[in-house]
Amino acid sequence: GNVIVTLNQYLGHGKPLYMALYALGIVFFCFFYTAVVFNPEETADNLKRNGGFIPGIRPGKNTSTYLDYVLTRITVIGAAYITIVCVVPEFFMEQTGLRLVVAGGTSLLIVVNVTVDTITQIQSHLGGCAKAHCLDGLNGGERPVNIILLGPPGAGKGTQAQRLVERHGFRQLSTGDMLRAAVKAGTPVGLEAKAVMERGELVSDAIVSALIGEELDSMGPDAGAIFDGYPRTAAQAESLDAILAERGRKLDHVIELHVDEDALVERITGRFTCANCGKGYHDKFEQPKAFGVCDKCNGTEFKRRPDDNEETVRTRMAEYRAKTAPILPIYEARGLVSRVNGMAELGHVTEAIER
């Protein structure tokens, strides 16, 4: 009997300890429920796999962190509301002696339903992002957008492609990267390419087309692609059309990065990187803050690419004009070509592409 009296003294309705435990139970329930029904990491992975994104948030871990932050804010607000609804009447009755009709259980059900509806709307919105991941200016409707970036070596195609991937969740398809990855992974196409390269021969268009097809097949149905440095010839352009058509896709935009050749030579021949961390610098435009010391890792050794010399750069530009530039009329006739000043500031180039 004494035990019951003691428990009632501390855990009776309106008692401080009772209300504290009641509030803690409500908060725990809210966080437990949202953790069960919504997994930020899984949602972020699904978005990245399907080419989706949240505007302004990088795909992957950054998206997961952002979703977790948003969900935590929603849960804290919801928990605070439920706690007030359920605990304040108890406290009021204890202090005044009045008995109120409190719909605690009903309030919990209402808030749970609101929470479920909110999470459903979040998931629906994120699903919409995955389907409508197209750039505002590169709008392809309900299907994935496919873009070609053209320009001579050093024009910034790879840099711009990576920025678009980070900002909008596209998949960058660079033939050089794909070739190295396929050889390393030992795929059938990779083994075929390896044999060709070991013989000192150039990789054929057929092998490159097979690589492109493999990469497209590995992408989600809603994922858009950015072709970096491909196609380079009229034959490859025709092959790309066929590859896309076989997979229910089509080419939407061709962006040419227009550059001044003399300025580009200066840009390329002046660049160098930290031998330790790979941070890039330039003789004229971006020197380390402390001479001979890397800003990022404090390394003191730097290197230049062997082919970053004027003769090689101009040879590669001539090759680009001879082999790649002739494909532009093909796409111009289809109204797909847009030209962007590739010599502008990095961010301005990205914005021009997005428009």
Short mmCIF file of C-alpha atoms in Angstrom, two decimals:
data_model
loop_
_atom_site.label_atom_id
_atom_site.label_comp_id
_atom_site.label_asym_id
_atom_site.label_seq_id
_atom_site.Cartn_x
_atom_site.Cartn_y
_atom_site.Cartn_z
CA GLY A 1 0.00 0.00 0.00
CA ASN A 2 2.81 2.42 0.84
CA VAL A 3 4.46 1.72 -2.52
CA ILE A 4 1.30 2.59 -4.41
CA VAL A 5 0.86 5.75 -2.39
CA THR A 6 4.47 6.76 -3.04
CA LEU A 7 4.18 6.07 -6.77
CA ASN A 8 0.97 8.04 -6.93
CA GLN A 9 2.62 10.88 -5.06
CA TYR A 10 5.34 11.21 -7.70
CA LEU A 11 3.74 9.75 -10.83
CA GLY A 12 0.11 10.85 -10.39
CA HIS A 13 -1.59 13.03 -13.01
CA GLY A 14 -0.14 16.52 -13.03
CA LYS A 15 2.90 15.63 -10.92
CA PRO A 16 6.22 17.07 -12.20
CA LEU A 17 7.93 13.69 -12.66
CA TYR A 18 4.86 12.28 -14.42
CA MET A 19 4.72 15.22 -16.82
CA ALA A 20 8.47 15.06 -17.49
CA LEU A 21 8.29 11.36 -18.34
CA TYR A 22 5.14 11.98 -20.39
CA ALA A 23 6.91 14.70 -22.41
CA LEU A 24 10.00 12.53 -22.94
CA GLY A 25 7.82 9.67 -24.11
CA ILE A 26 6.13 11.92 -26.66
CA VAL A 27 9.46 13.20 -28.01
CA PHE A 28 10.87 9.68 -28.23
CA PHE A 29 7.76 8.47 -30.05
CA CYS A 30 8.00 11.28 -32.63
CA PHE A 31 11.66 10.66 -33.44
CA PHE A 32 11.19 6.88 -33.44
CA TYR A 33 8.22 7.12 -35.80
CA THR A 34 9.93 9.40 -38.33
CA ALA A 35 13.07 7.23 -38.23
CA VAL A 36 10.97 4.18 -39.09
CA VAL A 37 9.01 5.70 -41.98
CA PHE A 38 11.71 7.91 -43.59
CA ASN A 39 15.38 7.06 -44.23
CA PRO A 40 17.39 10.10 -45.50
CA GLU A 41 20.36 8.00 -46.67
CA GLU A 42 18.18 5.59 -48.65
CA THR A 43 16.22 8.47 -50.19
CA ALA A 44 19.45 10.29 -51.13
CA ASP A 45 20.85 7.11 -52.71
CA ASN A 46 17.65 6.59 -54.71
CA LEU A 47 17.77 10.17 -55.95
CA LYS A 48 21.41 9.88 -57.03
CA ARG A 49 20.86 6.51 -58.70
CA ASN A 50 17.94 7.84 -60.73
CA GLY A 51 19.58 11.15 -61.65
CA GLY A 52 17.40 13.18 -59.27
CA PHE A 53 18.55 16.07 -57.13
CA ILE A 54 17.50 18.85 -54.77
CA PRO A 55 18.30 22.25 -56.33
CA GLY A 56 21.39 23.75 -54.73
CA ILE A 57 22.34 20.52 -52.90
CA ARG A 58 24.96 18.12 -54.19
CA PRO A 59 23.82 14.52 -54.75
CA GLY A 60 24.89 11.80 -52.29
CA LYS A 61 26.03 12.51 -48.74
CA ASN A 62 25.20 16.25 -48.91
CA THR A 63 21.62 15.43 -49.92
CA SER A 64 21.35 12.88 -47.09
CA THR A 65 22.62 15.44 -44.57
CA TYR A 66 20.19 18.07 -45.86
CA LEU A 67 17.21 15.67 -45.68
CA ASP A 68 18.18 14.63 -42.16
CA TYR A 69 18.38 18.31 -41.14
CA VAL A 70 14.94 19.10 -42.61
CA LEU A 71 13.38 15.99 -41.06
CA THR A 72 14.87 16.82 -37.66
CA ARG A 73 13.40 20.34 -37.80
CA ILE A 74 9.97 18.97 -38.71
CA THR A 75 10.15 16.35 -35.96
CA VAL A 76 11.26 18.85 -33.28
CA ILE A 77 8.39 21.19 -34.15
CA GLY A 78 5.90 18.31 -34.19
CA ALA A 79 7.17 16.92 -30.89
CA ALA A 80 6.95 20.34 -29.27
CA TYR A 81 3.38 20.77 -30.47
CA ILE A 82 2.24 17.37 -29.21
CA THR A 83 3.97 17.94 -25.88
CA ILE A 84 2.18 21.26 -25.40
CA VAL A 85 -1.20 19.78 -26.39
CA CYS A 86 -0.84 16.85 -23.99
CA VAL A 87 1.12 18.23 -21.04
CA VAL A 88 -0.26 21.76 -20.57
CA PRO A 89 -3.84 20.58 -19.76
CA GLU A 90 -2.42 18.14 -17.17
CA PHE A 91 -0.42 20.93 -15.55
CA PHE A 92 -3.46 23.28 -15.62
CA MET A 93 -5.71 20.71 -13.96
CA GLU A 94 -3.15 20.02 -11.26
CA GLN A 95 -2.74 23.70 -10.44
CA THR A 96 -6.43 24.69 -10.55
CA GLY A 97 -8.17 21.49 -9.49
CA LEU A 98 -10.48 21.72 -12.52
CA ARG A 99 -11.06 18.60 -14.59
CA LEU A 100 -10.95 19.19 -18.34
CA VAL A 101 -11.90 16.88 -21.16
CA VAL A 102 -8.57 16.27 -22.84
CA ALA A 103 -8.46 14.48 -26.17
CA GLY A 104 -4.85 13.39 -25.73
CA GLY A 105 -5.19 10.20 -27.78
CA THR A 106 -7.10 11.98 -30.53
CA SER A 107 -4.46 14.72 -30.65
CA LEU A 108 -1.75 12.12 -31.04
CA LEU A 109 -3.61 10.43 -33.91
CA ILE A 110 -4.19 13.78 -35.65
CA VAL A 111 -0.55 14.76 -35.39
CA VAL A 112 0.62 11.30 -36.52
CA ASN A 113 -1.60 11.62 -39.59
CA VAL A 114 -0.21 15.10 -40.27
CA THR A 115 3.33 13.73 -39.90
CA VAL A 116 2.63 10.86 -42.31
CA ASP A 117 1.08 13.27 -44.80
CA THR A 118 4.08 15.63 -44.52
CA ILE A 119 6.56 12.82 -45.10
CA THR A 120 4.50 11.55 -48.03
CA GLN A 121 4.58 15.03 -49.57
CA ILE A 122 8.36 15.23 -49.06
CA GLN A 123 8.85 11.86 -50.76
CA SER A 124 6.49 12.86 -53.56
CA HIS A 125 8.39 16.14 -54.06
CA LEU A 126 11.71 14.33 -54.14
CA GLY A 127 10.31 11.84 -56.61
CA GLY A 128 9.26 14.75 -58.77
CA CYS A 129 12.79 16.12 -58.60
CA ALA A 130 14.09 12.81 -59.90
CA LYS A 131 11.77 13.02 -62.92
CA ALA A 132 12.13 16.74 -63.54
CA HIS A 133 15.84 17.05 -62.98
CA CYS A 134 16.31 18.96 -66.23
CA LEU A 135 17.97 22.34 -66.13
CA ASP A 136 15.54 25.24 -66.36
CA GLY A 137 17.03 26.29 -69.68
CA LEU A 138 17.61 22.72 -70.88
CA ASN A 139 14.09 21.51 -70.40
CA GLY A 140 13.17 18.11 -71.75
CA GLY A 141 9.79 17.63 -70.06
CA GLU A 142 9.14 14.27 -68.43
CA ARG A 143 12.01 12.42 -70.06
CA PRO A 144 15.76 12.58 -69.35
CA VAL A 145 17.80 15.32 -71.01
CA ASN A 146 20.87 14.41 -73.08
CA ILE A 147 23.50 17.08 -73.80
CA ILE A 148 26.72 17.25 -75.81
CA LEU A 149 29.49 19.61 -74.72
CA LEU A 150 31.82 20.56 -77.57
CA GLY A 151 34.97 22.66 -77.69
CA PRO A 152 38.70 22.34 -78.32
CA PRO A 153 40.95 20.70 -75.69
CA GLY A 154 41.31 22.98 -72.70
CA ALA A 155 38.06 24.84 -73.34
CA GLY A 156 36.69 23.61 -70.00
CA LYS A 157 34.30 20.86 -71.13
CA GLY A 158 35.24 18.53 -68.29
CA THR A 159 35.03 21.25 -65.66
CA GLN A 160 31.63 22.46 -66.84
CA ALA A 161 30.30 18.92 -67.13
CA GLN A 162 31.33 18.22 -63.53
CA ARG A 163 29.68 21.43 -62.31
CA LEU A 164 26.43 20.45 -64.03
CA VAL A 165 26.64 16.98 -62.48
CA GLU A 166 27.08 18.46 -59.00
CA ARG A 167 24.37 21.10 -59.43
CA HIS A 168 21.77 19.05 -61.28
CA GLY A 169 22.53 15.35 -60.88
CA PHE A 170 23.34 14.49 -64.51
CA ARG A 171 25.68 11.62 -65.42
CA GLN A 172 28.89 12.72 -67.13
CA LEU A 173 29.95 10.41 -69.94
CA SER A 174 33.59 11.01 -70.84
CA THR A 175 34.91 8.40 -73.28
CA GLY A 176 38.41 8.57 -71.81
CA ASP A 177 37.19 7.97 -68.27
CA MET A 178 34.80 5.22 -69.38
CA LEU A 179 37.54 3.48 -71.37
CA ARG A 180 39.93 3.47 -68.40
CA ALA A 181 37.18 2.26 -66.06
CA ALA A 182 36.13 -0.54 -68.42
CA VAL A 183 39.72 -1.74 -68.84
CA LYS A 184 40.25 -1.67 -65.06
CA ALA A 185 36.96 -3.50 -64.40
CA GLY A 186 37.74 -6.14 -67.04
CA THR A 187 34.38 -5.87 -68.79
CA PRO A 188 34.05 -7.56 -72.23
CA VAL A 189 34.30 -4.18 -73.96
CA GLY A 190 37.16 -3.18 -71.67
CA LEU A 191 39.13 -6.32 -72.49
CA GLU A 192 38.60 -5.74 -76.19
CA ALA A 193 39.78 -2.13 -75.86
CA LYS A 194 42.80 -3.22 -73.80
CA ALA A 195 43.89 -5.64 -76.51
CA VAL A 196 43.62 -2.91 -79.15
CA MET A 197 45.63 -0.40 -77.10
CA GLU A 198 48.31 -2.98 -76.30
CA ARG A 199 48.80 -3.43 -80.04
CA GLY A 200 49.33 0.33 -80.29
CA GLU A 201 46.18 0.85 -82.35
CA LEU A 202 43.42 3.44 -81.94
CA VAL A 203 40.20 2.30 -80.26
CA SER A 204 37.54 1.89 -82.94
CA ASP A 205 34.22 3.71 -83.09
CA ALA A 206 32.49 0.37 -82.53
CA ILE A 207 34.23 -0.09 -79.17
CA VAL A 208 33.50 3.49 -78.13
CA SER A 209 29.84 3.06 -79.10
CA ALA A 210 29.66 -0.13 -77.05
CA LEU A 211 31.10 1.76 -74.05
CA ILE A 212 28.49 4.49 -74.42
CA GLY A 213 25.73 1.88 -74.65
CA GLU A 214 26.98 0.08 -71.52
CA GLU A 215 27.03 3.31 -69.54
CA LEU A 216 23.55 4.35 -70.66
CA ASP A 217 22.22 0.90 -69.75
CA SER A 218 23.68 1.26 -66.24
CA MET A 219 21.81 4.53 -65.66
CA GLY A 220 18.32 4.89 -64.23
CA PRO A 221 15.50 5.56 -66.69
CA ASP A 222 15.13 9.15 -65.44
CA ALA A 223 18.83 10.02 -65.48
CA GLY A 224 20.10 12.54 -68.02
CA ALA A 225 23.53 12.36 -69.68
CA ILE A 226 26.22 14.88 -70.55
CA PHE A 227 28.53 13.71 -73.33
CA ASP A 228 31.97 15.23 -72.73
CA GLY A 229 34.18 15.16 -75.82
CA TYR A 230 31.96 12.75 -77.75
CA PRO A 231 31.05 12.56 -80.57
CA ARG A 232 34.17 13.81 -82.35
CA THR A 233 33.29 12.84 -85.93
CA ALA A 234 30.24 12.74 -88.20
CA ALA A 235 30.29 8.94 -88.01
CA GLN A 236 30.23 9.04 -84.21
CA ALA A 237 27.39 11.58 -84.29
CA GLU A 238 25.33 9.21 -86.42
CA SER A 239 26.22 6.32 -84.13
CA LEU A 240 25.18 8.31 -81.03
CA ASP A 241 21.76 9.00 -82.53
CA ALA A 242 21.27 5.26 -83.05
CA ILE A 243 22.49 4.38 -79.53
CA LEU A 244 20.08 6.86 -77.96
CA ALA A 245 17.15 5.79 -80.17
CA GLU A 246 17.65 2.13 -79.19
CA ARG A 247 17.10 3.17 -75.57
CA GLY A 248 14.15 5.46 -76.14
CA ARG A 249 16.27 8.60 -75.79
CA LYS A 250 17.20 11.48 -78.06
CA LEU A 251 19.71 14.30 -78.12
CA ASP A 252 18.33 17.57 -76.75
CA HIS A 253 21.12 20.17 -76.79
CA VAL A 254 24.60 20.68 -78.21
CA ILE A 255 26.60 23.32 -76.31
CA GLU A 256 29.78 24.60 -77.97
CA LEU A 257 32.26 26.36 -75.73
CA HIS A 258 33.67 29.07 -77.99
CA VAL A 259 37.22 30.16 -77.15
CA ASP A 260 39.92 32.49 -78.42
CA GLU A 261 42.76 30.21 -79.51
CA ASP A 262 45.62 32.51 -78.50
CA ALA A 263 44.06 33.09 -75.08
CA LEU A 264 43.44 29.35 -74.74
CA VAL A 265 47.09 28.60 -75.47
CA GLU A 266 48.04 30.99 -72.68
CA ARG A 267 45.50 29.35 -70.34
CA ILE A 268 46.73 25.81 -71.01
CA THR A 269 50.50 26.34 -71.18
CA GLY A 270 50.46 28.28 -67.91
CA ARG A 271 48.65 25.74 -65.78
CA PHE A 272 50.33 23.49 -63.21
CA THR A 273 49.23 21.42 -60.22
CA CYS A 274 50.42 20.46 -56.76
CA ALA A 275 52.20 17.11 -57.04
CA ASN A 276 50.80 16.06 -53.67
CA CYS A 277 47.06 17.00 -53.65
CA GLY A 278 46.43 17.92 -57.29
CA LYS A 279 45.19 21.49 -56.68
CA GLY A 280 45.44 23.50 -59.87
CA TYR A 281 47.30 26.77 -60.37
CA HIS A 282 48.33 29.06 -63.23
CA ASP A 283 51.43 31.11 -63.96
CA LYS A 284 49.37 34.23 -64.62
CA PHE A 285 45.86 33.78 -63.25
CA GLU A 286 46.27 31.80 -60.00
CA GLN A 287 49.59 31.57 -58.23
CA PRO A 288 49.86 30.02 -54.74
CA LYS A 289 49.40 32.65 -52.02
CA ALA A 290 52.84 31.81 -50.70
CA PHE A 291 55.40 31.33 -53.47
CA GLY A 292 56.29 27.67 -53.92
CA VAL A 293 53.83 26.43 -51.26
CA CYS A 294 50.47 24.83 -52.03
CA ASP A 295 47.50 26.65 -50.49
CA LYS A 296 45.67 23.39 -49.79
CA CYS A 297 48.25 20.95 -48.43
CA ASN A 298 51.41 23.05 -47.99
CA GLY A 299 53.21 20.85 -50.51
CA THR A 300 56.29 22.30 -52.19
CA GLU A 301 56.46 20.17 -55.34
CA PHE A 302 54.47 21.04 -58.47
CA LYS A 303 54.10 19.46 -61.90
CA ARG A 304 52.91 20.23 -65.41
CA ARG A 305 51.36 17.95 -67.98
CA PRO A 306 53.92 17.04 -70.66
CA ASP A 307 51.48 17.97 -73.45
CA ASP A 308 50.72 21.43 -72.00
CA ASN A 309 53.04 23.17 -74.46
CA GLU A 310 52.16 25.56 -77.27
CA GLU A 311 53.03 23.23 -80.15
CA THR A 312 50.93 20.38 -78.82
CA VAL A 313 48.02 22.65 -77.91
CA ARG A 314 47.86 24.23 -81.37
CA THR A 315 48.11 20.79 -83.01
CA ARG A 316 45.18 19.57 -80.94
CA MET A 317 43.16 22.66 -81.85
CA ALA A 318 43.81 22.08 -85.55
CA GLU A 319 42.71 18.48 -85.12
CA TYR A 320 39.55 19.65 -83.38
CA ARG A 321 38.72 22.06 -86.22
CA ALA A 322 39.37 19.40 -88.84
CA LYS A 323 37.50 16.50 -87.28
CA THR A 324 35.02 17.80 -84.70
CA ALA A 325 33.88 21.17 -86.01
CA PRO A 326 32.29 19.63 -89.16
CA ILE A 327 29.68 17.87 -87.02
CA LEU A 328 28.26 21.23 -85.91
CA PRO A 329 26.33 21.81 -89.18
CA ILE A 330 24.61 18.46 -88.61
CA TYR A 331 23.25 19.62 -85.27
CA GLU A 332 22.68 23.20 -86.41
CA ALA A 333 20.33 21.90 -89.09
CA ARG A 334 18.33 20.29 -86.28
CA GLY A 335 18.28 23.48 -84.20
CA LEU A 336 20.21 21.93 -81.30
CA VAL A 337 23.35 24.11 -81.16
CA SER A 338 23.95 26.89 -78.62
CA ARG A 339 27.25 28.74 -78.30
CA VAL A 340 28.70 29.91 -75.00
CA ASN A 341 31.74 32.09 -74.37
CA GLY A 342 34.15 29.59 -72.86
CA MET A 343 36.64 32.31 -71.94
CA ALA A 344 34.26 33.91 -69.42
CA GLU A 345 34.54 33.44 -65.65
CA LEU A 346 33.83 29.84 -64.61
CA GLY A 347 30.50 30.55 -62.92
CA HIS A 348 29.30 32.74 -65.76
CA VAL A 349 29.96 29.94 -68.25
CA THR A 350 27.88 27.55 -66.15
CA GLU A 351 25.03 30.04 -65.91
CA ALA A 352 25.10 30.60 -69.68
CA ILE A 353 24.86 26.84 -70.26
CA GLU A 354 21.96 26.58 -67.83
CA ARG A 355 20.06 29.30 -69.67
#
